[in-house]
Amino acid sequence: MERDNVGLAAIVVSYNDDYKIKEWYDNYQFYKDAVDLLVIADNGSESAFLEKVKSYFPTAILLELGINLGSTHAYNEAIKYVIKNNLADTIMLIGNDMKIRSEDVLRMYRVLQKDTSIAMIGPVILKKDSMIIDGVGYHFNKHYAMHGFCAGEQYNENNFMEEIIETEAMAGGMNIVPCSIYRKLGMQDEKLFMYADEVDTSIRIHKKGYKIAVDTHALAWHQHINKPGRSVRSPYVPFLIDRNNTYIARKHYGIGRGMYMLSYTILSSLRIVVISGFKSEQIQNAKMRIKGALNGFRGKMTLPQGLWI
């Protein structure tokens, strides 16, 4: 495989993550020896948090974007920065709540060097501080919801016939891709803002004739660090997920598929409302989902005022 400049860059997105910066730093210690540089793309955080980032990660390249235009935009700015300045030949996108060992990062890096048919590789994702599998690679159903292979099972590397296996998709916040692939494939679709970016990217990779792989002997733990006092996702999440899934359906497979997703969202949302006994929480959730799907079908991908905090 032709390489522009031997090296692996890790890219992390941040946005006022003060509540988990210590855990983020601890996670980084596990894989820092495998990467040649760390690039942090910050989505307009407060100055006090940015000073903490500089203190915890003094050798990192900090891109202060000044505004929150979503994780897709932030990842793109960092990817373009690495490629433009020829800082690495391969890029690892990793969430700040992901923990992976250096030796496992290097294993996957070497796989990409040997097999140019693989555009993206990732590890087995495990649940927080456990050996319970979240996904040995991922697939998405006809409604574009991501599901992990072997999810809920106890991890045992002896259960896998091959070390490297093909999969339909990998987690958006834990994957490794050569810079040459980004040049051919293009950047992430910034209309998505966040959520379902891995679905869109995997479809585009397969359309180009490349493979996505998972290293069954490489492990990463998704630590899921929530803000204090918050144990559930914010109200904007169902809006973004159903908007993006409907948008992706129409973008890649046409108006008929987009109409199917819109109809499914409306009917499934109303069904949940009825089953819940018309609880106000479920009514609000249904409104967000339906509004999101309508926007995605129309291609109206700007965020409603006040949705994103």
PDB file of N, CA and C in Angstrom, residues 163-206:
ATOM      1  N   GLU A 163      -9.378 -13.964  12.713  1.00  0.00           N
ATOM      2  CA  GLU A 163      -9.058 -12.751  13.459  1.00  0.00           C
ATOM      3  C   GLU A 163      -9.690 -11.522  12.813  1.00  0.00           C
ATOM      4  N   ILE A 164      -9.676 -11.470  11.486  1.00  0.00           N
ATOM      5  CA  ILE A 164     -10.214 -10.325  10.760  1.00  0.00           C
ATOM      6  C   ILE A 164     -11.448 -10.779   9.979  1.00  0.00           C
ATOM      7  N   ILE A 165     -12.590 -10.171  10.280  1.00  0.00           N
ATOM      8  CA  ILE A 165     -13.819 -10.548   9.591  1.00  0.00           C
ATOM      9  C   ILE A 165     -14.494  -9.302   9.021  1.00  0.00           C
ATOM     10  N   GLU A 166     -15.221  -9.496   7.942  1.00  0.00           N
ATOM     11  CA  GLU A 166     -15.955  -8.384   7.332  1.00  0.00           C
ATOM     12  C   GLU A 166     -17.222  -8.085   8.117  1.00  0.00           C
ATOM     13  N   THR A 167     -17.618  -6.829   8.076  1.00  0.00           N
ATOM     14  CA  THR A 167     -18.839  -6.404   8.741  1.00  0.00           C
ATOM     15  C   THR A 167     -19.498  -5.313   7.907  1.00  0.00           C
ATOM     16  N   GLU A 168     -20.729  -5.013   8.223  1.00  0.00           N
ATOM     17  CA  GLU A 168     -21.449  -4.009   7.439  1.00  0.00           C
ATOM     18  C   GLU A 168     -21.071  -2.582   7.828  1.00  0.00           C
ATOM     19  N   ALA A 169     -20.813  -2.372   9.112  1.00  0.00           N
ATOM     20  CA  ALA A 169     -20.507  -1.024   9.585  1.00  0.00           C
ATOM     21  C   ALA A 169     -19.661  -1.102  10.850  1.00  0.00           C
ATOM     22  N   MET A 170     -19.033   0.040  11.180  1.00  0.00           N
ATOM     23  CA  MET A 170     -18.288   0.164  12.434  1.00  0.00           C
ATOM     24  C   MET A 170     -18.762   1.399  13.167  1.00  0.00           C
ATOM     25  N   ALA A 171     -18.488   1.453  14.453  1.00  0.00           N
ATOM     26  CA  ALA A 171     -18.902   2.593  15.259  1.00  0.00           C
ATOM     27  C   ALA A 171     -18.248   3.873  14.757  1.00  0.00           C
ATOM     28  N   GLY A 172     -19.049   4.949  14.696  1.00  0.00           N
ATOM     29  CA  GLY A 172     -18.526   6.217  14.198  1.00  0.00           C
ATOM     30  C   GLY A 172     -17.459   6.812  15.092  1.00  0.00           C
ATOM     31  N   GLY A 173     -17.482   6.483  16.375  1.00  0.00           N
ATOM     32  CA  GLY A 173     -16.512   7.019  17.319  1.00  0.00           C
ATOM     33  C   GLY A 173     -15.417   6.052  17.685  1.00  0.00           C
ATOM     34  N   MET A 174     -15.161   5.030  16.832  1.00  0.00           N
ATOM     35  CA  MET A 174     -14.072   4.096  17.080  1.00  0.00           C
ATOM     36  C   MET A 174     -13.770   3.339  15.794  1.00  0.00           C
ATOM     37  N   ASN A 175     -12.983   3.966  14.924  1.00  0.00           N
ATOM     38  CA  ASN A 175     -12.604   3.313  13.668  1.00  0.00           C
ATOM     39  C   ASN A 175     -11.314   3.907  13.134  1.00  0.00           C
ATOM     40  N   ILE A 176     -10.663   3.150  12.270  1.00  0.00           N
ATOM     41  CA  ILE A 176      -9.394   3.575  11.678  1.00  0.00           C
ATOM     42  C   ILE A 176      -9.513   3.493  10.159  1.00  0.00           C
ATOM     43  N   VAL A 177      -9.109   4.570   9.477  1.00  0.00           N
ATOM     44  CA  VAL A 177      -9.268   4.687   8.021  1.00  0.00           C
ATOM     45  C   VAL A 177      -8.012   5.332   7.425  1.00  0.00           C
ATOM     46  N   PRO A 178      -7.473   4.793   6.333  1.00  0.00           N
ATOM     47  CA  PRO A 178      -6.347   5.444   5.660  1.00  0.00           C
ATOM     48  C   PRO A 178      -6.755   6.794   5.070  1.00  0.00           C
ATOM     49  N   CYS A 179      -5.834   7.736   5.052  1.00  0.00           N
ATOM     50  CA  CYS A 179      -6.116   9.042   4.448  1.00  0.00           C
ATOM     51  C   CYS A 179      -6.478   8.912   2.974  1.00  0.00           C
ATOM     52  N   SER A 180      -5.910   7.926   2.301  1.00  0.00           N
ATOM     53  CA  SER A 180      -6.202   7.727   0.881  1.00  0.00           C
ATOM     54  C   SER A 180      -7.675   7.432   0.653  1.00  0.00           C
ATOM     55  N   ILE A 181      -8.321   6.782   1.597  1.00  0.00           N
ATOM     56  CA  ILE A 181      -9.752   6.482   1.481  1.00  0.00           C
ATOM     57  C   ILE A 181     -10.569   7.762   1.592  1.00  0.00           C
ATOM     58  N   TYR A 182     -10.194   8.642   2.532  1.00  0.00           N
ATOM     59  CA  TYR A 182     -10.915   9.911   2.649  1.00  0.00           C
ATOM     60  C   TYR A 182     -10.783  10.731   1.361  1.00  0.00           C
ATOM     61  N   ARG A 183      -9.624  10.652   0.725  1.00  0.00           N
ATOM     62  CA  ARG A 183      -9.449  11.390  -0.528  1.00  0.00           C
ATOM     63  C   ARG A 183     -10.397  10.868  -1.606  1.00  0.00           C
ATOM     64  N   LYS A 184     -10.604   9.563  -1.624  1.00  0.00           N
ATOM     65  CA  LYS A 184     -11.473   8.963  -2.647  1.00  0.00           C
ATOM     66  C   LYS A 184     -12.951   9.064  -2.274  1.00  0.00           C
ATOM     67  N   LEU A 185     -13.238   8.905  -0.993  1.00  0.00           N
ATOM     68  CA  LEU A 185     -14.618   8.839  -0.523  1.00  0.00           C
ATOM     69  C   LEU A 185     -15.209  10.214  -0.239  1.00  0.00           C
ATOM     70  N   GLY A 186     -14.357  11.149   0.174  1.00  0.00           N
ATOM     71  CA  GLY A 186     -14.836  12.439   0.626  1.00  0.00           C
ATOM     72  C   GLY A 186     -15.048  12.433   2.130  1.00  0.00           C
ATOM     73  N   MET A 187     -15.455  13.576   2.632  1.00  0.00           N
ATOM     74  CA  MET A 187     -15.633  13.743   4.061  1.00  0.00           C
ATOM     75  C   MET A 187     -17.010  13.240   4.527  1.00  0.00           C
ATOM     76  N   GLN A 188     -17.271  13.323   5.829  1.00  0.00           N
ATOM     77  CA  GLN A 188     -18.574  12.977   6.375  1.00  0.00           C
ATOM     78  C   GLN A 188     -19.615  13.991   5.903  1.00  0.00           C
ATOM     79  N   ASP A 189     -20.854  13.552   5.824  1.00  0.00           N
ATOM     80  CA  ASP A 189     -21.948  14.421   5.404  1.00  0.00           C
ATOM     81  C   ASP A 189     -22.312  15.338   6.573  1.00  0.00           C
ATOM     82  N   GLU A 190     -21.976  16.611   6.457  1.00  0.00           N
ATOM     83  CA  GLU A 190     -22.173  17.541   7.563  1.00  0.00           C
ATOM     84  C   GLU A 190     -23.633  17.886   7.807  1.00  0.00           C
ATOM     85  N   LYS A 191     -24.509  17.551   6.869  1.00  0.00           N
ATOM     86  CA  LYS A 191     -25.935  17.778   7.087  1.00  0.00           C
ATOM     87  C   LYS A 191     -26.455  16.931   8.253  1.00  0.00           C
ATOM     88  N   LEU A 192     -25.773  15.840   8.552  1.00  0.00           N
ATOM     89  CA  LEU A 192     -26.220  14.939   9.608  1.00  0.00           C
ATOM     90  C   LEU A 192     -26.027  15.541  10.996  1.00  0.00           C
ATOM     91  N   PHE A 193     -25.071  16.433  11.153  1.00  0.00           N
ATOM     92  CA  PHE A 193     -24.738  17.058  12.437  1.00  0.00           C
ATOM     93  C   PHE A 193     -24.152  16.023  13.394  1.00  0.00           C
ATOM     94  N   MET A 194     -24.966  15.070  13.826  1.00  0.00           N
ATOM     95  CA  MET A 194     -24.495  13.932  14.606  1.00  0.00           C
ATOM     96  C   MET A 194     -25.571  12.852  14.554  1.00  0.00           C
ATOM     97  N   TYR A 195     -25.167  11.613  14.790  1.00  0.00           N
ATOM     98  CA  TYR A 195     -25.995  10.402  14.723  1.00  0.00           C
ATOM     99  C   TYR A 195     -26.177   9.946  13.268  1.00  0.00           C
ATOM    100  N   ALA A 196     -26.055   8.626  13.088  1.00  0.00           N
ATOM    101  CA  ALA A 196     -26.221   7.927  11.801  1.00  0.00           C
ATOM    102  C   ALA A 196     -25.106   8.236  10.808  1.00  0.00           C
ATOM    103  N   ASP A 197     -24.069   8.955  11.222  1.00  0.00           N
ATOM    104  CA  ASP A 197     -22.953   9.222  10.323  1.00  0.00           C
ATOM    105  C   ASP A 197     -22.255   7.933   9.922  1.00  0.00           C
ATOM    106  N   GLU A 198     -22.207   6.946  10.851  1.00  0.00           N
ATOM    107  CA  GLU A 198     -21.563   5.682  10.518  1.00  0.00           C
ATOM    108  C   GLU A 198     -22.371   4.885   9.494  1.00  0.00           C
ATOM    109  N   VAL A 199     -23.693   5.047   9.507  1.00  0.00           N
ATOM    110  CA  VAL A 199     -24.542   4.375   8.513  1.00  0.00           C
ATOM    111  C   VAL A 199     -24.269   4.955   7.130  1.00  0.00           C
ATOM    112  N   ASP A 200     -24.280   6.270   7.047  1.00  0.00           N
ATOM    113  CA  ASP A 200     -24.017   6.941   5.770  1.00  0.00           C
ATOM    114  C   ASP A 200     -22.633   6.592   5.234  1.00  0.00           C
ATOM    115  N   THR A 201     -21.631   6.629   6.108  1.00  0.00           N
ATOM    116  CA  THR A 201     -20.263   6.340   5.683  1.00  0.00           C
ATOM    117  C   THR A 201     -20.122   4.896   5.218  1.00  0.00           C
ATOM    118  N   SER A 202     -20.734   3.960   5.918  1.00  0.00           N
ATOM    119  CA  SER A 202     -20.608   2.552   5.533  1.00  0.00           C
ATOM    120  C   SER A 202     -21.260   2.293   4.171  1.00  0.00           C
ATOM    121  N   ILE A 203     -22.392   2.924   3.912  1.00  0.00           N
ATOM    122  CA  ILE A 203     -23.044   2.771   2.605  1.00  0.00           C
ATOM    123  C   ILE A 203     -22.119   3.280   1.510  1.00  0.00           C
ATOM    124  N   ARG A 204     -21.511   4.422   1.735  1.00  0.00           N
ATOM    125  CA  ARG A 204     -20.620   5.011   0.727  1.00  0.00           C
ATOM    126  C   ARG A 204     -19.377   4.154   0.508  1.00  0.00           C
ATOM    127  N   ILE A 205     -18.843   3.577   1.590  1.00  0.00           N
ATOM    128  CA  ILE A 205     -17.667   2.708   1.456  1.00  0.00           C
ATOM    129  C   ILE A 205     -17.993   1.498   0.589  1.00  0.00           C
ATOM    130  N   HIS A 206     -19.113   0.847   0.871  1.00  0.00           N
ATOM    131  CA  HIS A 206     -19.481  -0.349   0.108  1.00  0.00           C
ATOM    132  C   HIS A 206     -19.799  -0.014  -1.349  1.00  0.00           C
TER     133      HIS A 206
END
